[in-house]
Amino acid sequence: MRGDRLMRDSRVLVIGAGLAGLAAAVEIAGAGLPVLVVDQAQAPGGAVHRQPLPGVRSIASGMQRRRWTRLMAQINAQAERIEIRCNTRFGGMDYTGDALLTGDGRALMQPRALVLATGARERVQPRPGWTLPCVTTAGAIQAELKTTAHPPYGRVLLAGSGPLLLAVAAELVRLGRAPVAVIEAGHPFSHPLSALRLPASYLIEAAGYLLRVKAAGVPVLTGAHVLAITPSADGLVVRVNTPRGDRSFGADRIGLHDGIAPNDAGLPVDGPVPVLRLGDCREALGARAALADGRAGGGRLAAQLLGRAAPDPSADLDLQRQAQRRLGAIYAHDGLTRLSDLPSDTVLCRCENRTLADLRALGSNPGARGLRLDGRFGMGPCQGRFCAEWVGRLSTPAGLPLPHIGSNRWPSRPIPISDLVDPSAEGLEP
Amino acid sequence: MSDRLDHDVIIAGAGVVGAAIAWHLARAGVRVAIIDATGPAAAASGASDGAVSVASKKPGVMARLASASLIYTHDLAAQGPLQAAFAARPAHIFGSGAAELAAMDTLAAKLNHLSGRVRVVADGGPDLLSGLGTGVDRLMTLEGEGHMPGHKAVRAYLAAPGITCIWPAPLLGYEVADGFVTVRLADRTLRAGQLVLALGVSSPDLIPGLPIVPRAGQLIVTDRGPVGALSGSLTAAAYLVAKTQDGAALPLLPVVIDPLTSGQYLIGSTREDHGDPTRVDFATLRRLLTRAATVWPALRDRRVIRTFAGVRAAVSDSLPIVGPLPGADRVTIVTGFEGDGICLSALIGREVARMLCGLSPDAALAADLAALSPVRFSKNRIEGAA
Ligand SMILES: Cc1cc2nc3c(=O)[nH]c(=O)nc-3n(C[C@H](O)[C@H](O)[C@H](O)COP(=O)(O)OP(=O)(O)OC[C@H]3O[C@@H](n4cnc5c(N)ncnc54)[C@H](O)[C@@H]3O)c2cc1C
């Protein structure tokens, strides 16, 4: 490279080998264009179809397995034009159109177009003790179950809000490690079933989870919030506020989950080549929507690149959007209002260990620059991916727009310097 | 001063230069307000390295002013506002190949001639600094210089009592009449006895014809790690060439590795002829890091967490512009510090404040300060009163 520009690659680069990314790849390759799909994980699958480690049996349901097998068959049918590189991270795309990949598939390339299908991230609201060891997201526990088919060690407690908590709880029951409690901030069961107007598939799935969890005698507390997590002689103690008073639970592993949001921190919005976001990375609507969005988006992109008429948009997406909106209403709760009542030593930014007191010291409405430069919020390795939402809400008077402290500049993830400068780095040599 | 005025002095531009002037005026009892289009340290001062360095300055005016500013910065850090902003630390210069080694000879001679606070404490081979990698023929260690992040200095200066801060408030224009300056903001006008324009690279917006061009530089920040592995900055001698010889072809990449007090590294930089702070690119990142990691292999264990570009305000004759604006009584212009504004800010803040209070400059510096006057461009028709 040495200052010269790279040759434009003929491939479309797809980031994320989950449902949306792979569905897009099938469509793009089907139109005759070569595709490179990369994923940071060890195998394709994404969040929903995360594959077990070699030698581990899959815990996926029959329905899930069928969907995955079908998609992989479509990928294999296009094997000539689709390359999948795992253990490979996307560092970003710069203004010249260079895209950086590090890890096994390290390369600096100029793709013909960029598809971002990096899925969703879990939101975790700060609470005292949320940064302690053995406190992770509920999704991280789910990923562990899928890759190892083994429950985590000891007593597991799940807390936060949303359908994922029960799904993980049911999976734990099935693997013989019933959680000690599920702490749900909303009141999802107080609605008569008929009023939910959810697609039948959602209801059947959710009812199955609830039955299994209840049958195992797991307490499912609704309208309940974790007040604090503290270390104790034998693990962790979780103090919970419920409508009927406070309670305590002992636990060895805690999974927190406060919903999902697009995993788009640090990703480009546009660039010198077409940039497209698909699936949960564009709008967190779940697996069914991701598949449909990936297909439709892939088809649209291929048509655009080949100068053909765009295919009709899919109606499926609207259905999923309505379903997600209803789910949101069903799980509605007042958790956000509790943010400002947190003890002042609660950590907000775990990268730089910045607390609520540090935030308040910046005065009212410090704005994005003040939060970053003076407060050091969003300045650590995660660049605000996890704290931006909460710091924004806490620092901004009601009614004003939230400051944008997360950056949408690369690197979207920290880039190991050794990956960049290693002269043997395949693909990085001029 | 008069009650007809909202403020004695209004400073437009809350970069490190505007902030330093504000602090010195407030301390002299002047009613001062500082306005900024965006907020404190919104431009170059918030997107730069912070070397307070004499070594890198061109011999002559710039080296003498930097030397004086360094001494004064030490004072302000000892018992003044810059206590938490400035950190003294050694500066290591390394070179490889004839051109870089020659630049180091020139440096040694310059420092000797200046007889200021900066001293060469070691000069020899790469074994002088443990942890050095390959690609170093000669290493020189200087003592007396320091580091000051621009945003920290701005915050420190503006925390002093008696400074009215107004932002976001772009200065749209001004008129001088009847013994005062009327300053136009979007939602109001303000009256002041004097106006200072410390707008950095945006100065030509208010003063058309000012010979200032943008010069962007890319910077890289790593994650944290053990502090203290590198005691001070590690600068390629090519950087001295870039800064002291206009238009010289650089022998090698002018990389600077700056260990921050946070345990992070800041690595820079480039000199690009454009003003777009969003232009950062992987090819440049890789070239900078390749030389940096060759001489300082510990970098190989770090990760890049942030990259950004800052835009310097470069002047056609490479000297800052400081002094009363010709043809516009009561308006003073202070800009064009290119890559040296943080280093010079303390001294310039003090001297501009003296100038505004009608005091004569420090006698030892009078001639050098006079060399910065905008009068030198009068022929180019720079216009007061936009
Ligand atoms: C990559 C890089 C590395 C550097 N490294 C060093 C170094 O190691 N040592 C060193 O000494 N210097 C360094 N510098 C240079 C230094 O950053 C600048 O010289 C210095 O910050 C200039 O300060 P300033 O106050 O003149 O301008 P700025 O900091 O640019 O401030 C100008 C202010 O004016 C405001 N403004 C603009 N237009 C208007 C308007 N119409 N109305 C109101 N406000 C307005 C802007 O918002 C801004 O806040 C570096 C610069 C870069 C880019």
Coordinates of N, CA, C and O in Angstrom, one line a residue, chain B residues 7 11 14 19 22 32-36 39-40 154-155 157-160 162-169 188:
Chain B
H7 N -19.0 43.6 28.3 CA -17.8 43.0 28.8 C -16.6 43.9 28.4 O -16.8 44.6 27.4
I11 N -13.6 37.4 23.9 CA -12.6 36.5 23.1 C -13.5 35.5 22.3 O -14.4 34.9 22.9
A14 N -12.7 29.3 22.0 CA -12.3 28.7 23.2 C -11.4 27.6 23.0 O -11.5 26.5 23.6
A19 N -8.4 30.4 25.6 CA -8.6 30.2 27.0 C -7.4 30.8 27.9 O -7.7 31.3 29.0
A22 N -8.0 34.4 28.2 CA -9.1 34.7 29.1 C -8.6 34.6 30.5 O -8.9 35.5 31.4
V32 N -14.1 39.7 31.4 CA -13.8 39.0 30.1 C -14.9 37.9 29.9 O -15.4 37.2 30.8
A33 N -15.3 37.8 28.6 CA -16.2 36.8 28.2 C -15.6 36.0 27.0 O -14.8 36.6 26.3
I34 N -15.8 34.7 27.0 CA -15.3 33.9 25.9 C -16.4 33.2 25.3 O -17.3 32.6 25.9
I35 N -16.5 33.3 23.9 CA -17.6 32.6 23.2 C -17.0 31.6 22.3 O -15.8 31.7 21.9
D36 N -17.8 30.6 22.0 CA -17.3 29.6 21.0 C -18.5 29.0 20.2 O -19.6 28.9 20.7
G39 N -18.0 24.8 21.6 CA -17.7 24.7 23.0 C -16.2 24.7 23.3 O -15.5 24.9 22.3
P40 N -15.8 24.4 24.5 CA -14.4 24.5 24.8 C -13.6 23.4 24.1 O -14.1 22.3 24.0
V154 N -7.4 23.8 28.4 CA -8.5 24.7 28.2 C -9.4 24.6 29.5 O -9.8 25.6 30.0
R155 N -9.7 23.4 29.9 CA -10.6 23.3 31.1 C -9.9 23.9 32.3 O -10.6 24.6 33.1
Y157 N -7.7 26.5 32.5 CA -7.8 27.9 32.4 C -9.2 28.5 32.6 O -9.4 29.4 33.4
L158 N -10.2 27.8 32.0 CA -11.6 28.4 32.1 C -12.2 28.1 33.5 O -13.3 28.6 33.7
A159 N -11.6 27.3 34.3 CA -12.2 27.0 35.6 C -12.0 28.2 36.6 O -12.6 28.3 37.6
A160 N -11.1 29.1 36.2 CA -10.9 30.3 37.0 C -12.1 31.2 37.2 O -12.9 31.2 36.2
G162 N -14.4 34.5 37.3 CA -14.4 35.8 36.6 C -14.4 35.7 35.0 O -14.3 36.7 34.4
I163 N -14.6 34.5 34.5 CA -14.6 34.3 33.1 C -16.1 33.9 32.7 O -16.6 32.9 33.2
T164 N -16.7 34.7 31.9 CA -18.1 34.4 31.4 C -17.9 33.5 30.2 O -17.3 33.9 29.2
C165 N -18.5 32.3 30.2 CA -18.4 31.4 29.1 C -19.7 31.4 28.3 O -20.8 31.2 28.9
I166 N -19.7 31.5 27.0 CA -20.9 31.5 26.2 C -20.8 30.6 25.1 O -20.0 30.8 24.2
W167 N -21.5 29.5 25.1 CA -21.6 28.6 23.9 C -22.8 27.7 24.0 O -23.3 27.6 25.1
P168 N -23.2 27.1 22.9 CA -22.7 27.3 21.6 C -23.1 28.7 21.0 O -24.3 29.0 21.1
A169 N -22.2 29.4 20.5 CA -22.5 30.8 20.0 C -21.5 31.2 19.0 O -20.5 31.8 19.3
R188 N -28.3 37.5 19.7 CA -28.2 38.8 20.4 C -26.9 39.5 19.9 O -26.1 38.9 19.2

